[in-house]
Coordinates of C-alpha atoms in Angstrom, one line a residue:
M324 CA 86.0 165.6 115.9
T325 CA 84.4 163.6 118.7
N326 CA 84.3 160.4 116.7
P327 CA 87.6 160.0 114.9
P328 CA 88.0 157.2 112.4
A329 CA 89.5 154.9 115.0
A330 CA 86.8 155.6 117.5
H331 CA 84.1 155.3 114.8
P332 CA 83.8 151.5 114.7
A333 CA 82.2 151.4 111.3
P334 CA 84.1 148.8 109.4
K335 CA 85.5 149.5 106.0
L336 CA 83.0 150.1 103.2
S337 CA 84.3 148.3 100.2
G338 CA 82.6 148.4 96.9
A339 CA 81.9 144.7 97.1
L340 CA 80.0 144.9 100.3
T341 CA 77.8 147.8 99.3
G342 CA 77.0 146.4 95.9
R343 CA 78.5 149.5 94.3
L344 CA 81.9 150.1 92.7
G345 CA 84.5 151.5 95.1
L346 CA 86.4 154.5 93.8
A347 CA 89.3 152.6 92.2
C348 CA 87.1 149.7 91.0
A349 CA 84.6 152.0 89.4
L350 CA 87.3 153.8 87.5
L351 CA 88.5 150.5 85.9
L352 CA 85.7 151.4 83.4
A353 CA 87.3 154.8 82.9
I354 CA 90.9 153.9 82.4
G355 CA 92.8 151.1 80.6
L356 CA 95.1 150.3 83.5
P357 CA 95.1 147.1 85.4
L358 CA 94.5 148.1 89.0
T359 CA 95.2 146.0 92.1
A360 CA 91.6 146.2 93.2
P361 CA 89.4 143.3 92.0
A362 CA 87.1 144.1 89.1
Q363 CA 83.4 143.9 89.5
G364 CA 81.0 142.7 86.8
L365 CA 78.3 144.8 85.3
R366 CA 74.9 144.1 86.7
P367 CA 72.2 143.0 84.2
S368 CA 69.7 145.8 83.6
G369 CA 66.0 145.4 83.9
S370 CA 63.5 146.1 81.2
L371 CA 64.4 149.0 79.0
G372 CA 61.1 149.6 77.4
A373 CA 59.9 149.1 73.8
S374 CA 62.2 151.8 72.4
G375 CA 65.2 150.7 74.3
L376 CA 68.3 149.0 73.0
G377 CA 66.9 146.4 70.7
G378 CA 66.9 146.7 67.0
G379 CA 67.0 150.4 66.2
G380 CA 68.0 151.7 69.6
L381 CA 71.6 152.0 70.8
G382 CA 72.4 148.7 69.2
G383 CA 71.5 150.1 65.8
G384 CA 73.9 153.0 66.4
L385 CA 76.9 150.9 67.4
S386 CA 79.6 150.4 64.9
S387 CA 81.3 147.1 64.6
S388 CA 84.6 148.7 65.5
P389 CA 84.0 151.1 68.4
P390 CA 86.5 153.8 69.3
S391 CA 89.0 152.2 71.7
A392 CA 92.2 152.9 73.4
R393 CA 94.1 150.8 70.9
S394 CA 92.8 152.0 67.6
A395 CA 91.3 155.3 66.7
P396 CA 88.6 155.3 64.0
S397 CA 90.0 156.0 60.6
G398 CA 86.8 157.1 58.9
P399 CA 84.6 160.1 59.6
R400 CA 83.1 160.2 63.1
Q401 CA 79.5 159.2 63.2
A402 CA 77.1 162.0 64.0
D403 CA 76.1 161.9 67.7
F404 CA 72.5 161.6 68.9
I405 CA 70.6 161.2 72.2
V406 CA 69.8 157.6 73.2
A407 CA 68.2 158.3 76.6
V408 CA 67.0 161.3 78.7
V409 CA 67.1 161.0 82.5
N410 CA 65.1 163.8 84.3
S411 CA 65.8 166.1 81.3
E412 CA 69.5 165.3 81.1
P413 CA 70.6 163.5 78.0
I414 CA 72.9 160.5 77.5
T415 CA 74.4 160.5 74.0
N416 CA 75.3 157.6 71.7
N417 CA 79.0 158.6 71.7
E418 CA 79.1 158.7 75.5
V419 CA 77.8 155.2 75.7
L420 CA 80.2 154.0 72.9
A421 CA 83.1 155.5 74.8
K422 CA 82.0 153.8 78.1
L423 CA 81.4 150.6 76.2
A424 CA 84.8 150.6 74.7
R425 CA 86.5 151.1 78.0
T426 CA 84.4 148.4 79.6
E427 CA 85.3 145.9 76.8
Q428 CA 89.0 146.8 77.3
Q429 CA 88.8 146.2 81.0
L430 CA 87.0 142.9 80.6
A431 CA 89.6 141.8 78.1
Q432 CA 92.4 142.6 80.6
Q433 CA 90.6 140.6 83.2
G434 CA 90.6 137.6 80.9
G435 CA 87.0 136.8 81.6
A436 CA 84.2 135.8 79.2
M437 CA 83.0 138.7 77.1
P438 CA 79.2 138.9 76.9
P439 CA 77.5 139.6 73.5
R440 CA 78.1 143.2 72.6
D441 CA 74.4 144.2 72.4
V442 CA 73.9 142.7 75.9
L443 CA 77.0 144.6 77.3
A444 CA 75.7 147.8 75.6
R445 CA 72.4 147.5 77.4
Q446 CA 74.2 146.9 80.7
V447 CA 76.5 149.9 80.2
L448 CA 73.6 152.2 79.3
E449 CA 71.5 151.0 82.3
R450 CA 74.4 151.7 84.6
M451 CA 74.9 155.2 83.1
I452 CA 71.2 155.9 83.7
N453 CA 71.4 154.7 87.3
E454 CA 74.5 156.8 88.0
L455 CA 73.1 159.9 86.4
A456 CA 69.9 159.6 88.5
Q457 CA 72.0 159.3 91.6
L458 CA 74.3 162.2 90.6
Q459 CA 71.2 164.4 90.2
L460 CA 70.1 163.4 93.6
A461 CA 73.5 164.2 95.1
R462 CA 73.5 167.7 93.5
E463 CA 70.0 168.3 94.8
A464 CA 71.2 167.4 98.3
G465 CA 74.0 170.0 98.0
I466 CA 76.8 167.4 98.2
K467 CA 80.0 168.8 96.6
V468 CA 83.5 167.5 95.8
D469 CA 86.3 170.0 95.6
D470 CA 89.6 169.7 93.7
G471 CA 91.5 168.4 96.7
A472 CA 89.4 165.3 96.9
V473 CA 89.9 164.7 93.2
D474 CA 93.6 165.2 93.5
Q475 CA 93.7 162.6 96.3
A476 CA 91.7 160.1 94.3
E477 CA 93.9 160.6 91.3
A478 CA 97.1 160.0 93.4
T479 CA 95.5 156.9 94.9
I480 CA 94.9 155.3 91.5
A481 CA 98.5 156.2 90.4
N482 CA 99.8 154.6 93.6
Q483 CA 97.8 151.5 93.0
N484 CA 99.4 151.2 89.6
Q485 CA 102.9 152.0 91.1
I486 CA 103.3 155.0 88.8
S487 CA 103.4 158.8 89.2
V488 CA 100.4 161.0 88.5
S489 CA 102.1 162.5 85.5
E490 CA 102.7 159.0 84.1
L491 CA 99.1 158.1 84.8
R492 CA 98.0 161.2 82.8
R493 CA 100.3 160.3 80.0
R494 CA 98.9 156.8 79.7
L495 CA 95.3 158.2 79.8
V496 CA 96.0 160.5 76.9
Q497 CA 97.8 157.7 75.0
D498 CA 94.7 155.5 75.5
G499 CA 92.5 158.2 74.1
M500 CA 91.0 159.7 77.2
S501 CA 91.5 163.3 78.2
V502 CA 92.7 164.1 81.7
N503 CA 89.8 166.5 82.2
Q504 CA 87.3 163.7 81.4
F505 CA 89.1 161.3 83.7
R506 CA 89.0 163.9 86.6
A507 CA 85.3 164.5 85.9
D508 CA 84.7 160.8 86.2
L509 CA 86.6 160.8 89.4
R510 CA 84.6 163.7 90.8
D511 CA 81.3 161.9 89.9
Q512 CA 82.4 158.7 91.6
I513 CA 83.4 160.5 94.8
L514 CA 80.1 162.3 94.7
L515 CA 78.2 159.0 94.3
A516 CA 80.2 157.5 97.2
R517 CA 79.4 160.4 99.5
L518 CA 75.7 160.2 98.6
R519 CA 75.5 156.5 99.1
E520 CA 77.3 156.7 102.5
R521 CA 74.8 159.3 103.6
E522 CA 71.8 157.4 102.4
L523 CA 72.8 153.9 103.5
E524 CA 74.5 154.4 106.9
P525 CA 71.2 154.7 108.8
R526 CA 70.0 151.5 107.2
A527 CA 72.9 149.3 108.3
K528 CA 72.5 149.2 112.1
V529 CA 73.7 145.9 113.6
T530 CA 72.3 144.4 116.8
E531 CA 73.9 141.8 119.1
T532 CA 71.3 139.3 117.9
D533 CA 72.4 139.9 114.3
I534 CA 76.0 139.0 115.4
D535 CA 74.9 135.9 117.3
L536 CA 72.9 134.6 114.3
F537 CA 75.7 135.3 111.9
I538 CA 78.2 133.5 114.0
A539 CA 76.0 130.5 114.5
E540 CA 75.2 130.3 110.7
K541 CA 78.6 131.1 109.2
Q542 CA 81.0 129.5 111.7
G543 CA 79.0 126.4 112.4
L544 CA 78.9 126.7 116.2
D545 CA 76.8 124.0 117.7
A546 CA 74.1 124.3 120.4
A547 CA 76.6 123.5 123.2
N548 CA 78.4 126.8 122.5
A549 CA 75.3 129.1 122.4
E550 CA 73.5 130.3 125.6
I551 CA 70.1 131.8 126.0
N552 CA 68.1 133.2 128.9
L553 CA 64.3 133.0 128.6
A554 CA 61.4 134.1 130.7
M555 CA 58.1 132.2 130.6
V556 CA 54.4 132.6 131.2
L557 CA 52.7 129.1 131.4
V558 CA 49.0 128.9 130.9
A559 CA 48.3 125.4 132.2
V560 CA 45.9 123.1 130.3
P561 CA 44.4 120.4 132.5
E562 CA 44.5 116.8 131.3
N563 CA 41.5 115.7 129.3
A564 CA 40.4 119.4 128.9
E565 CA 37.5 119.9 126.6
P566 CA 38.2 121.7 123.3
A567 CA 36.2 124.8 124.4
Q568 CA 38.4 125.0 127.5
V569 CA 41.6 124.6 125.5
A570 CA 40.4 127.4 123.1
T571 CA 39.8 129.7 126.1
L572 CA 43.2 129.0 127.6
K573 CA 44.9 129.5 124.2
A574 CA 43.2 132.9 123.9
R575 CA 44.5 133.7 127.3
A576 CA 48.1 132.9 126.2
E577 CA 47.6 135.0 123.0
E578 CA 46.5 137.9 125.2
V579 CA 49.8 137.6 127.1
T580 CA 51.7 137.7 123.9
R581 CA 49.8 140.7 122.6
R582 CA 50.4 142.7 125.8
A583 CA 54.0 141.7 126.1
R584 CA 54.7 142.8 122.5
A585 CA 52.9 146.0 123.2
G586 CA 55.6 146.8 125.9
Q587 CA 53.9 145.7 129.1
D588 CA 56.3 144.5 131.8
F589 CA 56.8 140.8 131.4
T590 CA 57.3 140.2 135.1
A591 CA 53.9 141.7 135.8
L592 CA 52.4 139.4 133.2
V593 CA 54.1 136.4 134.8
R594 CA 52.6 137.3 138.2
E595 CA 49.1 137.8 136.6
F596 CA 48.9 134.9 134.3
S597 CA 51.5 132.3 134.8
D598 CA 50.6 128.9 136.3
A599 CA 54.2 127.8 136.6
P600 CA 54.9 126.6 140.2
D601 CA 58.0 128.6 140.7
R602 CA 56.8 131.9 139.2
S603 CA 56.8 133.7 142.5
R604 CA 60.4 132.8 143.2
N605 CA 62.0 133.7 139.8
D606 CA 59.4 135.9 138.1
G607 CA 59.4 133.4 135.2
N608 CA 63.1 133.7 134.6
L609 CA 64.4 130.3 133.5
G610 CA 68.1 131.3 133.6
L611 CA 71.0 131.5 131.2
R612 CA 71.6 128.0 129.8
T613 CA 73.2 126.4 126.7
L614 CA 70.6 125.6 124.1
D615 CA 70.9 121.9 124.6
R616 CA 69.6 122.4 128.2
Y617 CA 66.4 123.9 127.0
P618 CA 63.5 121.9 125.5
S619 CA 63.8 121.8 121.7
L620 CA 60.2 123.2 121.7
F621 CA 61.4 126.4 123.4
V622 CA 64.5 126.7 121.2
D623 CA 62.5 126.4 118.0
A624 CA 59.9 128.9 119.3
V625 CA 62.5 131.6 119.9
R626 CA 64.7 130.9 117.0
G627 CA 65.5 134.1 115.2
L628 CA 63.9 136.3 117.9
P629 CA 66.1 139.3 119.1
R630 CA 66.7 140.2 122.7
N631 CA 63.4 141.1 124.3
G632 CA 61.5 139.3 121.5
V633 CA 58.3 137.5 122.5
S634 CA 57.2 134.2 121.0
D635 CA 53.8 133.1 119.9
P636 CA 52.2 130.7 122.3
V637 CA 53.6 127.1 122.0
R638 CA 51.8 124.0 123.2
S639 CA 53.3 121.3 125.3
G640 CA 51.9 118.6 127.6
A641 CA 51.7 121.2 130.4
G642 CA 49.9 123.9 128.5
F643 CA 50.6 127.0 126.5
H644 CA 54.0 128.7 126.9
V645 CA 54.8 132.3 126.1
L646 CA 58.5 132.9 126.0
K647 CA 60.5 136.1 126.1
V648 CA 64.2 136.3 125.1
L649 CA 66.1 138.0 127.9
D650 CA 69.6 137.4 126.7
R651 CA 71.5 135.6 124.0
R652 CA 75.2 134.8 124.2
Q653 CA 77.5 133.0 121.8
G654 CA 79.9 130.5 123.2
S655 CA 83.6 130.5 122.7
L656 CA 84.8 131.5 119.2
P657 CA 87.6 129.9 117.3
A658 CA 91.0 131.6 118.1
M659 CA 91.8 134.3 115.6
T660 CA 95.1 136.2 115.1
V661 CA 95.2 139.4 113.2
T662 CA 97.7 142.2 112.5
Q663 CA 96.9 145.3 114.4
S664 CA 98.2 148.8 113.7
R665 CA 98.9 151.7 116.0
A666 CA 98.7 155.0 114.1
R667 CA 98.3 158.7 114.8
H668 CA 96.9 161.4 112.7
I669 CA 96.3 165.1 112.3
L670 CA 92.8 165.9 111.0
L671 CA 91.7 169.1 109.4
R672 CA 88.0 169.5 108.7
P673 CA 87.1 171.5 105.6
S674 CA 84.8 174.5 106.3
A675 CA 83.8 177.8 104.8
Q676 CA 87.1 179.1 106.0
L677 CA 89.2 176.1 104.9
S678 CA 88.7 174.2 101.7
E679 CA 89.8 170.7 101.1
S680 CA 92.6 172.0 98.8
A681 CA 93.8 174.4 101.5
A682 CA 93.7 171.7 104.2
T683 CA 95.6 169.3 101.9
E684 CA 98.3 172.0 101.3
R685 CA 98.6 172.8 105.0
L686 CA 99.0 169.1 105.9
A687 CA 101.6 168.7 103.2
D688 CA 103.5 171.5 104.7
Y689 CA 103.3 169.8 108.2
R690 CA 104.6 166.6 106.6
R691 CA 107.5 168.4 105.0
R692 CA 108.4 170.0 108.4
I693 CA 108.2 166.8 110.3
V694 CA 110.3 164.8 107.8
A695 CA 112.9 167.6 107.8
G696 CA 113.1 167.4 111.6
Q697 CA 111.7 170.9 112.0
A698 CA 108.5 169.9 113.8
D699 CA 107.2 167.1 116.0
F700 CA 104.1 165.1 114.8
A701 CA 102.5 164.8 118.3
T702 CA 103.0 168.5 119.0
L703 CA 101.4 169.6 115.7
A704 CA 98.5 167.2 116.4
R705 CA 97.9 168.6 119.8
E706 CA 97.9 172.2 118.4
F707 CA 96.1 171.8 115.1
S708 CA 94.2 168.5 114.8
Q709 CA 90.4 168.8 114.9
D710 CA 89.9 165.4 116.3
G711 CA 89.3 163.9 119.8
S712 CA 92.7 162.2 119.6
A713 CA 94.5 165.6 119.5
R714 CA 95.1 165.7 123.2
E715 CA 96.9 162.3 122.9
G716 CA 99.1 163.7 120.1
G717 CA 96.8 162.2 117.5
D718 CA 97.4 158.6 118.8
L719 CA 94.5 156.4 117.8
G720 CA 95.6 153.3 119.7
W721 CA 95.8 149.7 118.6
V722 CA 93.1 148.7 116.1
G723 CA 92.4 145.7 113.9
P724 CA 91.4 145.5 110.2
G725 CA 88.2 147.2 109.2
Q726 CA 88.0 149.8 112.0
F727 CA 88.9 152.7 109.9
V728 CA 87.1 154.2 106.9
P729 CA 88.6 152.7 103.7
E730 CA 90.5 155.8 102.5
F731 CA 92.3 156.1 105.8
E732 CA 93.0 152.3 106.2
E733 CA 94.2 151.9 102.7
A734 CA 96.8 154.7 103.1
M735 CA 97.8 153.5 106.6
N736 CA 98.3 149.9 105.3
K737 CA 100.9 151.1 102.8
L738 CA 103.1 152.7 105.4
A739 CA 106.0 151.1 107.2
P740 CA 106.4 151.9 110.9
G741 CA 107.6 155.5 111.3
Q742 CA 106.5 156.5 107.8
I743 CA 104.1 159.4 107.2
S744 CA 101.5 159.4 104.5
Q745 CA 100.6 162.2 102.0
P746 CA 97.4 164.0 103.0
V747 CA 94.4 161.6 102.8
V748 CA 90.8 162.8 102.2
S749 CA 88.0 160.9 103.9
R750 CA 84.4 161.6 104.9
F751 CA 85.8 163.1 108.1
G752 CA 88.1 165.6 106.5
V753 CA 91.8 165.5 105.5
H754 CA 94.3 163.5 107.5
L755 CA 98.0 163.2 107.8
I756 CA 98.8 159.7 109.1
Q757 CA 101.9 158.2 110.7
L758 CA 102.1 154.5 111.3
M759 CA 103.8 154.0 114.7
E760 CA 103.8 150.2 115.2
R761 CA 102.3 146.9 113.9
R762 CA 101.8 143.6 115.8
D763 CA 100.2 140.2 115.5
T764 CA 97.8 139.5 118.3
Q765 CA 95.1 137.0 119.2
L766 CA 91.7 138.7 119.4
S767 CA 89.5 138.6 122.4
A768 CA 85.9 137.4 122.1
R769 CA 84.8 141.0 122.1
E770 CA 87.2 141.9 119.3
Q771 CA 86.1 139.0 117.3
R772 CA 82.5 140.1 117.6
D773 CA 83.5 143.5 116.4
I774 CA 84.9 141.9 113.2
V775 CA 81.7 139.9 112.8
R776 CA 79.8 143.2 113.3
G777 CA 81.6 144.6 110.4
L778 CA 80.8 141.6 108.2
V779 CA 77.1 141.8 109.1
R780 CA 77.1 145.5 108.5
E781 CA 78.6 145.0 105.0
K782 CA 75.9 142.5 104.2
K783 CA 73.2 145.0 105.4
M784 CA 74.8 147.8 103.3
E785 CA 74.7 145.5 100.2
E786 CA 71.0 144.8 100.8
A787 CA 70.2 148.4 101.6
Y788 CA 72.0 149.6 98.4
Q789 CA 70.0 147.3 96.2
G790 CA 66.7 148.6 97.4
W791 CA 67.8 152.2 97.5
A792 CA 69.3 152.1 94.0
Q793 CA 66.1 150.5 92.6
D794 CA 64.1 153.2 94.4
V795 CA 66.2 156.1 92.9
R796 CA 65.9 154.4 89.4
G797 CA 62.2 153.9 89.8
R798 CA 61.6 157.6 90.7
A799 CA 63.6 158.9 87.7
Y800 CA 61.9 159.8 84.5
V801 CA 63.7 157.9 81.8
E802 CA 62.9 158.3 78.1
F803 CA 64.7 156.1 75.5
R804 CA 65.2 157.7 72.1
E805 CA 65.4 156.0 68.7
P806 CA 68.4 156.8 66.6
P807 CA 67.9 159.1 63.6
Q808 CA 67.0 157.4 60.4

C-alpha cells in the first residue's frame, strides 16, 4: 500500500485516548483473567427513563447471588425476559446478569472500590445498549470481521496472559464462559474498533497551532521560547479625537477584519487601509520575534489564533490594530531520549480473492520457510508484500513510539532483534514483522513535535468519541421493559 504503517504517522490509538475500551481491555469484562493492559472503569449512564432499572426494572430481576465464574447457581435457573430493546434487537436479563457478573469479578481482581450493585447494573446495561447501537451501525455500513482477525485477537489475549490459546480456552470454560461466546465477544469488539476508527479518524486532524498550544500549555514553556510573526493594519486615531470620529475609525478597522477573514489578501488591505509609517516597506509584516518582544496587547489579541488567523481590532494609544498571524514557532524543547525500532514487514491485503484467514495462513508459511532457512525475508517482501516498502525489502526505517498502529506496534515491541512475529492483523491487512534493530536516540525538535502531534490527536479522538457515541445513542430507539410479574 502507498501508506504503510510506518509511513502513516497516525500515533497509536489506545482505548484510553479514544474513550473506548481497546480490544484487550474491553475483554476484561468478558474473561476472568488479569490482563497486562490497564483496566478502564465503566462510565455512568445517563437517564434510563421511568421504566429503567429502578424498582421493578433490571434491579428487580437481579438475584442476590448472580451466576459467576466461581460458583454456579444451585437452584433452578430464573426464567429469562427482555429488559431493553434497541432498534428492535432485545437485550435479555440473563445477558445483563452474565455481563454484570464478569464485571464484578474483574473489579474485584483490580482491587478497586465496588459500586453498589444496582448502580453497576445500570452502567452495564447502558454500556450494552451503546455497544449494540454501534454494532448495528457497523453492520449497516457493511463492516465485517472474518475468523482470521478473531484468531489473531484470541492469540493476543493469550500472549498477554503468557499462556497458550488452548489454556486460555480451558480457563474460559472453567470460569463458565463458552469459547463460542468469547469469540463472538471478540468479533464484536473488533467490529466496534473498526467502526470507530472509520468514524473518528476524520475528526482528529491536528494543526501546527494545536501542537504549539499543547507544548506551551503542558510543558510550561515561557514566552522567551515561543516566536510569532504578525502582520498589522493600523487605523490611526488622532489625539483628542471626538467620539464620533473614533467610532468611524473603529468601523473602518472592523471592515478590515471582516474582509481579511473573508479571504481578501492581507497585504492589499495593508496598502489600502494602514496608517503605519513603514507599511510600504514591509507590507505590514512585523517580523518573527519572541513573544516578549511584542507588546502584550498584541500577544493577548492573537492568543489562541491559528496561523492565518485574524484578530478583532484592538485599541492602543496609536489607534486600532488589526493583526494577522503569519507564523507561530515553538522555541527549543527539552531534550528527550526514546527507544527507536527498525523493523521490516510483509503485508498482504485481504480482498475478494484473499480472505484474512488465507492471508494469515500464507504469511505463517512464509515465516516457517524463513525460520527454517529456506527463504529470505527481504526477498519474499519484494516479491509478495503489498506495501510501498516492498521495494526496500519491507524495511520501514527507524521509528519512535506511537508511529505504528497499535496492533502492529504491540507485536513488534514483543520481539527481540532478529525475531519474526506470527501474522498480525491490522486495519491495513495482515503483516509478518521482523524486528531488525533497536537503539536509544535523542529526538530532534521535529521528532518531538511528531510525538506531541500524537498526544494532541489522542485528545481529539477522545473528544470526538464522546460526541459521536452520544449521537449514536441519541439516534437509537431504546425501549426499557418491566420484568414479568
